[in-house]
PDB file of C-alpha atoms and ligand atoms in Angstrom:
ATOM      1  CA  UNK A  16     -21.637   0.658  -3.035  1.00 94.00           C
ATOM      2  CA  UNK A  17     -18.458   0.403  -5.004  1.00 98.00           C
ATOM      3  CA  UNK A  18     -14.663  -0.821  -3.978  1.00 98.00           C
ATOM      4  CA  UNK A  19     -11.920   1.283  -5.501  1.00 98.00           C
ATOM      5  CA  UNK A  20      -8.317   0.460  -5.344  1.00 98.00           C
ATOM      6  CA  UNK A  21      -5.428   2.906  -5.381  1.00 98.00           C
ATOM      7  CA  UNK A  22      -1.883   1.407  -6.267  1.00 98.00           C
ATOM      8  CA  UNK A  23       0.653   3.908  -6.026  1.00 97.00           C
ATOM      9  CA  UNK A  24       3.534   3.297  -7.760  1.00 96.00           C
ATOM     10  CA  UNK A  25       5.168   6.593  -8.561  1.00 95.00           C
ATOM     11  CA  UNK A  26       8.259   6.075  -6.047  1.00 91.00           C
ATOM     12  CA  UNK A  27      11.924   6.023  -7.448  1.00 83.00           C
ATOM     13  CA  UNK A  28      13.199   3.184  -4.962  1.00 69.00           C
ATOM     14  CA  UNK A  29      16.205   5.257  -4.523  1.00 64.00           C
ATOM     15  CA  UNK A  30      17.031   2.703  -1.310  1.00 66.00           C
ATOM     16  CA  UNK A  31      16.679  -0.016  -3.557  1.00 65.00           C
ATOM     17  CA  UNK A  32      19.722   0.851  -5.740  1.00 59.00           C
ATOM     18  CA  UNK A  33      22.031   0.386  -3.059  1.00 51.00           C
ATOM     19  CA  UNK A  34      24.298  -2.903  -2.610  1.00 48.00           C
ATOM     20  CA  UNK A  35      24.325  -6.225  -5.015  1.00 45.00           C
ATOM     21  CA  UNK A  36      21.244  -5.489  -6.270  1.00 48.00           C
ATOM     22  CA  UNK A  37      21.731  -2.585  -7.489  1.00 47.00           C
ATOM     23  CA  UNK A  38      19.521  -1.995 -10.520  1.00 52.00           C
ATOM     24  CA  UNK A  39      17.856   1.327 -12.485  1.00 59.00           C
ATOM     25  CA  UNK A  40      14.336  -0.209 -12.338  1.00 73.00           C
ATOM     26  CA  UNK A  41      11.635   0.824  -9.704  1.00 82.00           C
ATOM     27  CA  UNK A  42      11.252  -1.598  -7.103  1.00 81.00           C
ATOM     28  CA  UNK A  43       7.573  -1.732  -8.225  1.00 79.00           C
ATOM     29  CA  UNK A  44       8.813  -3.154 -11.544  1.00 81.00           C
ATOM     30  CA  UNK A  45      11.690  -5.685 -10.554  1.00 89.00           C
ATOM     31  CA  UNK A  46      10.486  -9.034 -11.022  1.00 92.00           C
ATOM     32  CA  UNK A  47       9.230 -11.620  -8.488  1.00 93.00           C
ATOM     33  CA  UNK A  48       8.886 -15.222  -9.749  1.00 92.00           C
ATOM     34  CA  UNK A  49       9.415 -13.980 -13.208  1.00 93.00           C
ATOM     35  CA  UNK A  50       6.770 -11.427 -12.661  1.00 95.00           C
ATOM     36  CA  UNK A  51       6.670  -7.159 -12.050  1.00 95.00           C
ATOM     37  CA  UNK A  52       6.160  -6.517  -8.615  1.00 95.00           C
ATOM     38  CA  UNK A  53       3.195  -4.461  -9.720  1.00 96.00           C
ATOM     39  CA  UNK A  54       1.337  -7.226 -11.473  1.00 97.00           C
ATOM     40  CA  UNK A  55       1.626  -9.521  -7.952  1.00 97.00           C
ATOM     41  CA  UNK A  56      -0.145  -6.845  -6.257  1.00 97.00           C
ATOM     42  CA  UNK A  57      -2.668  -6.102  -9.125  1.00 97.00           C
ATOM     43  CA  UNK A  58      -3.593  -9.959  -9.484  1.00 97.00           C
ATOM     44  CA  UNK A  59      -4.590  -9.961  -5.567  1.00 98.00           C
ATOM     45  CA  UNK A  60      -7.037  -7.078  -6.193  1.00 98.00           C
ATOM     46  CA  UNK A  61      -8.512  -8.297  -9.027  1.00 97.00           C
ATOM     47  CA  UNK A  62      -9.493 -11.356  -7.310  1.00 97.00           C
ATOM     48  CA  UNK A  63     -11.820  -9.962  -5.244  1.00 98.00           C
ATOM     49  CA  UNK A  64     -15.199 -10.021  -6.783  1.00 97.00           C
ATOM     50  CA  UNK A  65     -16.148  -6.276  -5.109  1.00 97.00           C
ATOM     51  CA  UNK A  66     -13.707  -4.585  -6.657  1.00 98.00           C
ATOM     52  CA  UNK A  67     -14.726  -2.302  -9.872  1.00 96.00           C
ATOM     53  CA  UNK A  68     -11.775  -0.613 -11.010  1.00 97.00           C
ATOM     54  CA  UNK A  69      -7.977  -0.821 -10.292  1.00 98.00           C
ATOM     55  CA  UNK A  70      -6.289   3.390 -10.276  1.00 98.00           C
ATOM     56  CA  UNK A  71      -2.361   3.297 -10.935  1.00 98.00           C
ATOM     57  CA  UNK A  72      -0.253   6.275 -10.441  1.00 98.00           C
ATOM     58  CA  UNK A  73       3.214   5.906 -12.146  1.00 97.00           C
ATOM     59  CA  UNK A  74       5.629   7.920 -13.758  1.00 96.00           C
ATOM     60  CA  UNK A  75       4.774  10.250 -16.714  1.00 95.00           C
ATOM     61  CA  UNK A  76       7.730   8.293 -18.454  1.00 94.00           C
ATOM     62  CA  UNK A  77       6.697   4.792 -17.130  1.00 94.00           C
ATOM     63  CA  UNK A  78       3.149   5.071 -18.218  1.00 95.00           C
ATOM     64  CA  UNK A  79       3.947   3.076 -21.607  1.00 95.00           C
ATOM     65  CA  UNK A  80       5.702   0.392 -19.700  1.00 93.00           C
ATOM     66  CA  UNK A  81       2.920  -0.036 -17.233  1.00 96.00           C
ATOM     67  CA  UNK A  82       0.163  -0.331 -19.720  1.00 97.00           C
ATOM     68  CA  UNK A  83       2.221  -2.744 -21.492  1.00 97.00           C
ATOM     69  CA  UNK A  84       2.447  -5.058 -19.231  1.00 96.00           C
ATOM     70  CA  UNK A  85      -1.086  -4.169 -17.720  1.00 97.00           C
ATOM     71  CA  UNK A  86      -2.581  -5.822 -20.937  1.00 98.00           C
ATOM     72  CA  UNK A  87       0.250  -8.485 -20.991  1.00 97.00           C
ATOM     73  CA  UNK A  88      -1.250  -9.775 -17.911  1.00 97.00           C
ATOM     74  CA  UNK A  89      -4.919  -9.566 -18.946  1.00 97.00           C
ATOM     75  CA  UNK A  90      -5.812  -6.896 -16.442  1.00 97.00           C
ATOM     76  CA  UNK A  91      -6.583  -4.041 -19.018  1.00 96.00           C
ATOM     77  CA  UNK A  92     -10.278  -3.646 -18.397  1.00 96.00           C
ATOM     78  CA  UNK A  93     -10.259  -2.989 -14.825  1.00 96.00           C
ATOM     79  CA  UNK A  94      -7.051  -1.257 -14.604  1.00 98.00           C
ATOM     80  CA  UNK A  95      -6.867   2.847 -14.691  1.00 98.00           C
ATOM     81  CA  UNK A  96      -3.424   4.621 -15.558  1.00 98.00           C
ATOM     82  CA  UNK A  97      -2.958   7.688 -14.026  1.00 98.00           C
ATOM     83  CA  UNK A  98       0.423  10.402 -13.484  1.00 97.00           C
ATOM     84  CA  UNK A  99       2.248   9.880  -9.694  1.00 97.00           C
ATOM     85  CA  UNK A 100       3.629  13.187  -8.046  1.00 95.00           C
ATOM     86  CA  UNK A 101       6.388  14.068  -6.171  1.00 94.00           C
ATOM     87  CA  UNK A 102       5.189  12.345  -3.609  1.00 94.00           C
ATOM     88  CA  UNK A 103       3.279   9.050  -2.512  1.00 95.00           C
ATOM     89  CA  UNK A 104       0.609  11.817  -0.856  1.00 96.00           C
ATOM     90  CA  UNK A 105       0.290  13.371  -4.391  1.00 96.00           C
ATOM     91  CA  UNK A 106       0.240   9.909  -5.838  1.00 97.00           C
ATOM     92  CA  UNK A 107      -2.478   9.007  -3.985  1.00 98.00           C
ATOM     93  CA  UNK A 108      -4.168  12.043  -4.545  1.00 98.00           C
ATOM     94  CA  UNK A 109      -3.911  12.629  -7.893  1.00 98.00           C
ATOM     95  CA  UNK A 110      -5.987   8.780  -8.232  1.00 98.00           C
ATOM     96  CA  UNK A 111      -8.429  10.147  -6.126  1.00 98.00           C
ATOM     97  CA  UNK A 112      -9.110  13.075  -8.096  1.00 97.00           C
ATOM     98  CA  UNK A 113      -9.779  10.953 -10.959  1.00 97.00           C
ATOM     99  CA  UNK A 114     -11.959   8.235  -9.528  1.00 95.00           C
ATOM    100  CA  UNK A 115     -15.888   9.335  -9.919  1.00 94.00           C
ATOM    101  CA  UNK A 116     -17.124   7.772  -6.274  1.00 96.00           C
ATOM    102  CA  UNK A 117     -19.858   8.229  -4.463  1.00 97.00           C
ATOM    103  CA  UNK A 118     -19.734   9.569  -0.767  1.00 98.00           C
ATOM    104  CA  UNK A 119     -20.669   5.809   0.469  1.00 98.00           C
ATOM    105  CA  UNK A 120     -18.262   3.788  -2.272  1.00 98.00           C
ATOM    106  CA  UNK A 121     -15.140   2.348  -0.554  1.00 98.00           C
ATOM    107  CA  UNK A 122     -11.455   3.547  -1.610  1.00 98.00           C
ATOM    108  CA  UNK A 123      -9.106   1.055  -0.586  1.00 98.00           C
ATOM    109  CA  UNK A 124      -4.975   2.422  -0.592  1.00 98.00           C
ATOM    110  CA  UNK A 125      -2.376  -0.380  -1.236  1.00 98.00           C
ATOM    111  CA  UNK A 126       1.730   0.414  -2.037  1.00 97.00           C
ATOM    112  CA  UNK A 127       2.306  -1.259  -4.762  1.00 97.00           C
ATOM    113  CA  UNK A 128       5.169  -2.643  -3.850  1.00 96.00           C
ATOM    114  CA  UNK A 129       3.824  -5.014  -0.860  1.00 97.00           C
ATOM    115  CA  UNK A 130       3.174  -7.937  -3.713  1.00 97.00           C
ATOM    116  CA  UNK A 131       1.816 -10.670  -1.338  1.00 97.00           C
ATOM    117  CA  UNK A 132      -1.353  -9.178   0.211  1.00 98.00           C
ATOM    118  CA  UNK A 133      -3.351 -12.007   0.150  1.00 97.00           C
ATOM    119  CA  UNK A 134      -7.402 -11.210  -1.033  1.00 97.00           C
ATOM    120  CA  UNK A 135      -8.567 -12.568   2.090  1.00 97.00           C
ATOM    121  CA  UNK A 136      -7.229  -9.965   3.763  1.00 98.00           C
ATOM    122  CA  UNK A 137      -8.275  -7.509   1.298  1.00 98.00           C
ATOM    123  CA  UNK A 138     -11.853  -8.615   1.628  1.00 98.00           C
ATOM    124  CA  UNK A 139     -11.376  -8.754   5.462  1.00 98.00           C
ATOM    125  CA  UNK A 140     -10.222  -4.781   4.862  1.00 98.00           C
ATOM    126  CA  UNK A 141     -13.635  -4.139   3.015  1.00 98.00           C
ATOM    127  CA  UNK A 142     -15.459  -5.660   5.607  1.00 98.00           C
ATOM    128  CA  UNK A 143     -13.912  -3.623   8.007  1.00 98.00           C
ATOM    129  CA  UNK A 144     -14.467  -0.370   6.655  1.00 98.00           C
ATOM    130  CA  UNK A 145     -18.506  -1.250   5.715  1.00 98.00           C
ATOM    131  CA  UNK A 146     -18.456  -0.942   9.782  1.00 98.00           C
ATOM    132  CA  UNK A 147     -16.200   1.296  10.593  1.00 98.00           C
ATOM    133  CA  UNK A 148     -15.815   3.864   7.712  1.00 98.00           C
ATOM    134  CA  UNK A 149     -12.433   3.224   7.729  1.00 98.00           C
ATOM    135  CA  UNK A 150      -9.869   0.547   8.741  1.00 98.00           C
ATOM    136  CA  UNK A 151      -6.316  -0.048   7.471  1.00 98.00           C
ATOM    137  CA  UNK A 152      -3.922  -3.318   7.815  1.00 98.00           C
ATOM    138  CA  UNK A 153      -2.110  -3.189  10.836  1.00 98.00           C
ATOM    139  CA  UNK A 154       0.688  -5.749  12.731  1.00 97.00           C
ATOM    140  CA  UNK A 155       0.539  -5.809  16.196  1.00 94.00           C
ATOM    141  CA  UNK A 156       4.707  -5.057  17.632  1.00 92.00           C
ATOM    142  CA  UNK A 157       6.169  -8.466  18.724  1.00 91.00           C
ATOM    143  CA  UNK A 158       8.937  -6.372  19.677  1.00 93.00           C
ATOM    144  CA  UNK A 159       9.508  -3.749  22.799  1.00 94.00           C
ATOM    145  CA  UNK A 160       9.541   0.063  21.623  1.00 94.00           C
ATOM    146  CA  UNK A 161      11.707   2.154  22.994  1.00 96.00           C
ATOM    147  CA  UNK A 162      11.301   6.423  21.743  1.00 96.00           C
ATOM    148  CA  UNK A 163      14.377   7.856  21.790  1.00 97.00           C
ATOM    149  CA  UNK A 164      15.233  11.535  21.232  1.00 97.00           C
ATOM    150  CA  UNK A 165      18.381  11.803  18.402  1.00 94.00           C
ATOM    151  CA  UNK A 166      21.368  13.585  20.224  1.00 95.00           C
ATOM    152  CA  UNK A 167      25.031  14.059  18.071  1.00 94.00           C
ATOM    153  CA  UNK A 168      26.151  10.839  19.928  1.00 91.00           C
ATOM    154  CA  UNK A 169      23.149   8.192  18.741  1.00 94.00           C
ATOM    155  CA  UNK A 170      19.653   7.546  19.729  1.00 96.00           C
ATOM    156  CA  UNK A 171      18.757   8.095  23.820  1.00 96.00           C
ATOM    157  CA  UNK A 172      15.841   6.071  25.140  1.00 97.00           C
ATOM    158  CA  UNK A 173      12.875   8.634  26.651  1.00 97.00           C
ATOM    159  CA  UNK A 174      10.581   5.928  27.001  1.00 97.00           C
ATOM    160  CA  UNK A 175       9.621   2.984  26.706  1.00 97.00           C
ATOM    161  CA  UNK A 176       5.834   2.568  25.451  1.00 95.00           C
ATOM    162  CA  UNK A 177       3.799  -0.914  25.922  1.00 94.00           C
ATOM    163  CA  UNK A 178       3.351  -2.931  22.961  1.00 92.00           C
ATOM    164  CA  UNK A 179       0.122  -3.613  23.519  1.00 92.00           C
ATOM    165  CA  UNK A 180      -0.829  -0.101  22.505  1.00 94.00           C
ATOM    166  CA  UNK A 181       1.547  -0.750  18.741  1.00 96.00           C
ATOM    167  CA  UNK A 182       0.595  -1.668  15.715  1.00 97.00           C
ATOM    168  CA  UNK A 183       2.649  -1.245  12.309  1.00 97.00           C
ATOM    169  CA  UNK A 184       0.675   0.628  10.191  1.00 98.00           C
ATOM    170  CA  UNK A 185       1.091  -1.788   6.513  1.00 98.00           C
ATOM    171  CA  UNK A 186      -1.403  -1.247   3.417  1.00 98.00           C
ATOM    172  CA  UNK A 187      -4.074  -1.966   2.204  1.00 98.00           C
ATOM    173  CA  UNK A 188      -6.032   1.693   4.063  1.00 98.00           C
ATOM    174  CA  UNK A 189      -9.474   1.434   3.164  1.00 98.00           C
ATOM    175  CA  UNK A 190     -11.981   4.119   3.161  1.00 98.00           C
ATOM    176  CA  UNK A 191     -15.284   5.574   2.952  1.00 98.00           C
ATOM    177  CA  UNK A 192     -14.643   7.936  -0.746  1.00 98.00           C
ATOM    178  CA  UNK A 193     -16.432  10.839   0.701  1.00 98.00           C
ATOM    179  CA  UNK A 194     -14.347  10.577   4.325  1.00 98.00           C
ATOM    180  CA  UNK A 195     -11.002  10.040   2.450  1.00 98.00           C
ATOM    181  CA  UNK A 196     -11.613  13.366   0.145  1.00 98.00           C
ATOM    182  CA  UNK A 197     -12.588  15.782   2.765  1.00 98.00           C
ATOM    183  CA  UNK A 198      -9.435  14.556   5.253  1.00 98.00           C
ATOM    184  CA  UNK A 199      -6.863  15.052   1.485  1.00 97.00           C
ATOM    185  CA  UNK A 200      -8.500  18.328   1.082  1.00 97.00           C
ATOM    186  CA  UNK A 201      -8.037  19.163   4.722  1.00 97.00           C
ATOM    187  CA  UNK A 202      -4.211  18.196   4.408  1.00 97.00           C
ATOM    188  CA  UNK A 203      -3.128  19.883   0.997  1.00 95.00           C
ATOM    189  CA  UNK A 204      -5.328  23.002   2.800  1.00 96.00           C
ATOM    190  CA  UNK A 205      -2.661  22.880   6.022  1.00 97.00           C
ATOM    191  CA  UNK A 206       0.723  21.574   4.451  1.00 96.00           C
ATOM    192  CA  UNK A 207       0.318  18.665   6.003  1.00 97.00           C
ATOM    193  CA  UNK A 208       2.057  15.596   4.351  1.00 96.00           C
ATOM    194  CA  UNK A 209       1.865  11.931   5.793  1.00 95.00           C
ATOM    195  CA  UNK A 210       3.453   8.640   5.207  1.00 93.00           C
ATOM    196  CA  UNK A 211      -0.083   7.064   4.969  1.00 97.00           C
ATOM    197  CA  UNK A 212      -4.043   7.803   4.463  1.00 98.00           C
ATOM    198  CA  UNK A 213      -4.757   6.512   7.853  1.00 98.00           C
ATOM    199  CA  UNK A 214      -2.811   9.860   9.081  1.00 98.00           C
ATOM    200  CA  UNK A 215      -4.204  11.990   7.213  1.00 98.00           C
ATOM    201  CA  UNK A 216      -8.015  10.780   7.714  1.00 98.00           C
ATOM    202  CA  UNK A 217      -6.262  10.366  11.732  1.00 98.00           C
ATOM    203  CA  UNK A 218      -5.735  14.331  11.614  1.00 97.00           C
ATOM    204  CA  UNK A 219      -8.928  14.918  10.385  1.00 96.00           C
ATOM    205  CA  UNK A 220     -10.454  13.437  13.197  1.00 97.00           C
ATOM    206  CA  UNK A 221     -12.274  10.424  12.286  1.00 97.00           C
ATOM    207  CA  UNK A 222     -11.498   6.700  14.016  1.00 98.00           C
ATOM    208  CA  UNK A 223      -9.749   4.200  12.237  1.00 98.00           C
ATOM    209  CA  UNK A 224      -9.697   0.343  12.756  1.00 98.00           C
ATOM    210  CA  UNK A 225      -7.051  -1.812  12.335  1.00 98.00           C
ATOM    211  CA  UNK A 226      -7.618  -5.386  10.723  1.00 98.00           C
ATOM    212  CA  UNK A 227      -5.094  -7.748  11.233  1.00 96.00           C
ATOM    213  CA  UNK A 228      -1.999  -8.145   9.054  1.00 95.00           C
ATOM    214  CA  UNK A 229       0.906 -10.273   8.629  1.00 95.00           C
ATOM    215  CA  UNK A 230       4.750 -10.531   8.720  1.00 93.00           C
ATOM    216  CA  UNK A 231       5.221 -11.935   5.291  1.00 95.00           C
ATOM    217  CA  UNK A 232       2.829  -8.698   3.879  1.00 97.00           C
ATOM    218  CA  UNK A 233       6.350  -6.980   3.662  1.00 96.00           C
ATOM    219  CA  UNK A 234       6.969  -3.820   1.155  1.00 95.00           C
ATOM    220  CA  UNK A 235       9.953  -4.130  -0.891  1.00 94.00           C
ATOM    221  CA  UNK A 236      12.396  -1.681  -0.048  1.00 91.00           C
ATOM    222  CA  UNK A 237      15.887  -2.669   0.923  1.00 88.00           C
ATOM    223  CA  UNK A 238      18.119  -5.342  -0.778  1.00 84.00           C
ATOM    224  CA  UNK A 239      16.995  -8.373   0.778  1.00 91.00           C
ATOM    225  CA  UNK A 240      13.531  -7.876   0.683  1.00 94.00           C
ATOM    226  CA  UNK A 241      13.021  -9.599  -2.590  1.00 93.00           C
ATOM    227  CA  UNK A 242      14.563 -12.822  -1.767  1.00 93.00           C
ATOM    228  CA  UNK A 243      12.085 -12.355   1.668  1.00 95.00           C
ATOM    229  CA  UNK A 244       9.426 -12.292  -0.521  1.00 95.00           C
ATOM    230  CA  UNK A 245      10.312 -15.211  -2.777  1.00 94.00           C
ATOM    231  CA  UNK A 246      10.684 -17.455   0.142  1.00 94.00           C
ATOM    232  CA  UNK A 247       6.812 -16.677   1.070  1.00 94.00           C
ATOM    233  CA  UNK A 248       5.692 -17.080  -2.165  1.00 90.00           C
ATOM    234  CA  UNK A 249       7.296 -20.587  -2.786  1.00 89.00           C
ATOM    235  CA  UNK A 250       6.512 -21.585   0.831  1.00 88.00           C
ATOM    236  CA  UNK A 251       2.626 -20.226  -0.038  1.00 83.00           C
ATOM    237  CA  UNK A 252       2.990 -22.160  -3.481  1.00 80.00           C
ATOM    238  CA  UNK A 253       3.649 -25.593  -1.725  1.00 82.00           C
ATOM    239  CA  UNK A 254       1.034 -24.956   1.203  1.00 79.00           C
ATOM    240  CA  UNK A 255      -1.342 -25.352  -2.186  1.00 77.00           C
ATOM    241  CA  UNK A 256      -0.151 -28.250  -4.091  1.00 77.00           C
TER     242      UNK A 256
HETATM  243  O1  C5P B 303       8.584   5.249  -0.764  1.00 67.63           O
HETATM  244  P1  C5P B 303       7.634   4.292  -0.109  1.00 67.63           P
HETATM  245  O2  C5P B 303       8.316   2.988   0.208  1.00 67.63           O
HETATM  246  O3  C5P B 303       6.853   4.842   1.023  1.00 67.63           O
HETATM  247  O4  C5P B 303       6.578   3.949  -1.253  1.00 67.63           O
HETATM  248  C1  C5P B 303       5.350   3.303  -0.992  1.00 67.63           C
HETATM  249  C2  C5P B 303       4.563   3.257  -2.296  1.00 67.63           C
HETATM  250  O5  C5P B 303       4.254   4.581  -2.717  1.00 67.63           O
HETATM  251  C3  C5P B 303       5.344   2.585  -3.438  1.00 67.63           C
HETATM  252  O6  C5P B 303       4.482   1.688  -4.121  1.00 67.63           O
HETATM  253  C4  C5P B 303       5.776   3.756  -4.291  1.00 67.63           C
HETATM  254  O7  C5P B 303       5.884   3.427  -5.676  1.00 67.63           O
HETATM  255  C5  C5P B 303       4.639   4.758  -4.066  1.00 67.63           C
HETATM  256  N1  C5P B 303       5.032   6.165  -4.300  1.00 67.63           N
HETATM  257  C6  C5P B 303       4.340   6.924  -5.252  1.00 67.63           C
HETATM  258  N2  C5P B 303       4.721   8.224  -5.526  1.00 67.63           N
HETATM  259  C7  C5P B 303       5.770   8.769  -4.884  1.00 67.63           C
HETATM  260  C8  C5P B 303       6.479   8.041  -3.896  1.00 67.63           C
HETATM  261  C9  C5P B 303       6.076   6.731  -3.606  1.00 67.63           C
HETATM  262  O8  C5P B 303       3.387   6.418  -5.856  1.00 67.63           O
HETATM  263  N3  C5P B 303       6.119  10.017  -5.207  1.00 67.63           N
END
């Protein structure tokens, strides 16, 4: 049995542009400690001793920039470049398609802009889905949820639903290969399009775990985020000296 990762990292950022920050790179490529995004998430996979190769979907245009910096960082023989779509679904898909797994091998989904999964976690992930067949990172709501239904004067509470039963969906989504293919090729077969893997392998019918995840796993998206995340990574820094 195999472990496959799939980084998508096709996504413009477009919310990223917005406010001081405002920049024209990706998210996935602005720097964190002096270092792409991409490569942060990239160096936590490759630490894991069960993981064989490392798919990237990016950018027709950003291909040359990613490999550059792919061998920069000494992760050129275990890293796969391959073209994003329009969207992360596609991304994801268009990996998939290129990866030669066998039914049992185990695809594991990560954005690549959540740069401080930590490879315990990613192991624990593994683990998960060599029970389950398939398991994704999830955070359990600290908050109360409320659904509302949108009216032309704001959000109206219907309900209020226990935490108990919420969890945050986060990445990495792991996955038996064979499971994960038949659920995309039941999806692109209906039109369906989802946010994640776990919905899509949800829809197909199949249970999914969730492994536990954490607060400071965060995906880049707004400004703010990235002076979030270097806070955890200095505070992780001096936990180790
Ligand atoms: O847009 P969102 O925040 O959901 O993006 C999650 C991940 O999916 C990011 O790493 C982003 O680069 C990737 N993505 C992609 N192709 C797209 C859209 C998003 O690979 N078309």
């Amino acid at each position: 049995m195999r472990v496959f990762i799939i980084l998508p990292a096709a996504g413009l950022g477009t919310r990223m542009s917005a406010g001081h920050h405002s920049t024209a790179a990706p998210k996935q490529f602005l720097e964190l400690a002096g270092v792409p995004i991409l490569i942060h998430s990239l160096r936590a996979f490759a630490q894991v001793p069960k993981v064989s190769t490392i798919y990237v979907s990016v950018r027709a245009n950003e291909r040359e920039r990613v490999e550059a910096q792919v061998s920069e960082y000494g992760f050129a023989d275990k890293v796969q470049i391959v073209t994003g779509g329009d969207t992360r679904q596609e991304s994801v898909a268009n990996a998939l398609n290129a990866l030669d797994c066998d039914d049992n091998d185990i695809v594991l989904v990560h954005d690549a802009v959540r740069p401080l999964i930590d490879p315990a976690t990613i192991t624990r992930t593994i683990e998960a889905v060599e029970k389950h067949d398939a398991a994704i990172v999830g955070l359990p709501a600290v908050d109360t949820i409320k659904q509302v239904e949108r009216t032309a004067d704001g959000a109206i509470i219907t309900a209020t639903i226990p935490r108990e039963y919420i969890v945050q969906a986060q990445t990495p989504q792991g996955f038996r290969c064979g499971l994960l293919r038949r659920a995309f090729a039941e999806a692109t077969a209906d039109g369906f399009t989802g946010t994640d893997e776990s919905s899509i392998v949800e829809r197909a019918g199949s249970p999914v775990a969730v492994v536990a995840g954490s607060s400071t796993n965060l995906k880049i998206t707004q400004p703010g985020d990235l002076e979030l995340a270097e806070f955890y990574l200095q505070r992780t820094a001096a936990l180790h000296r």
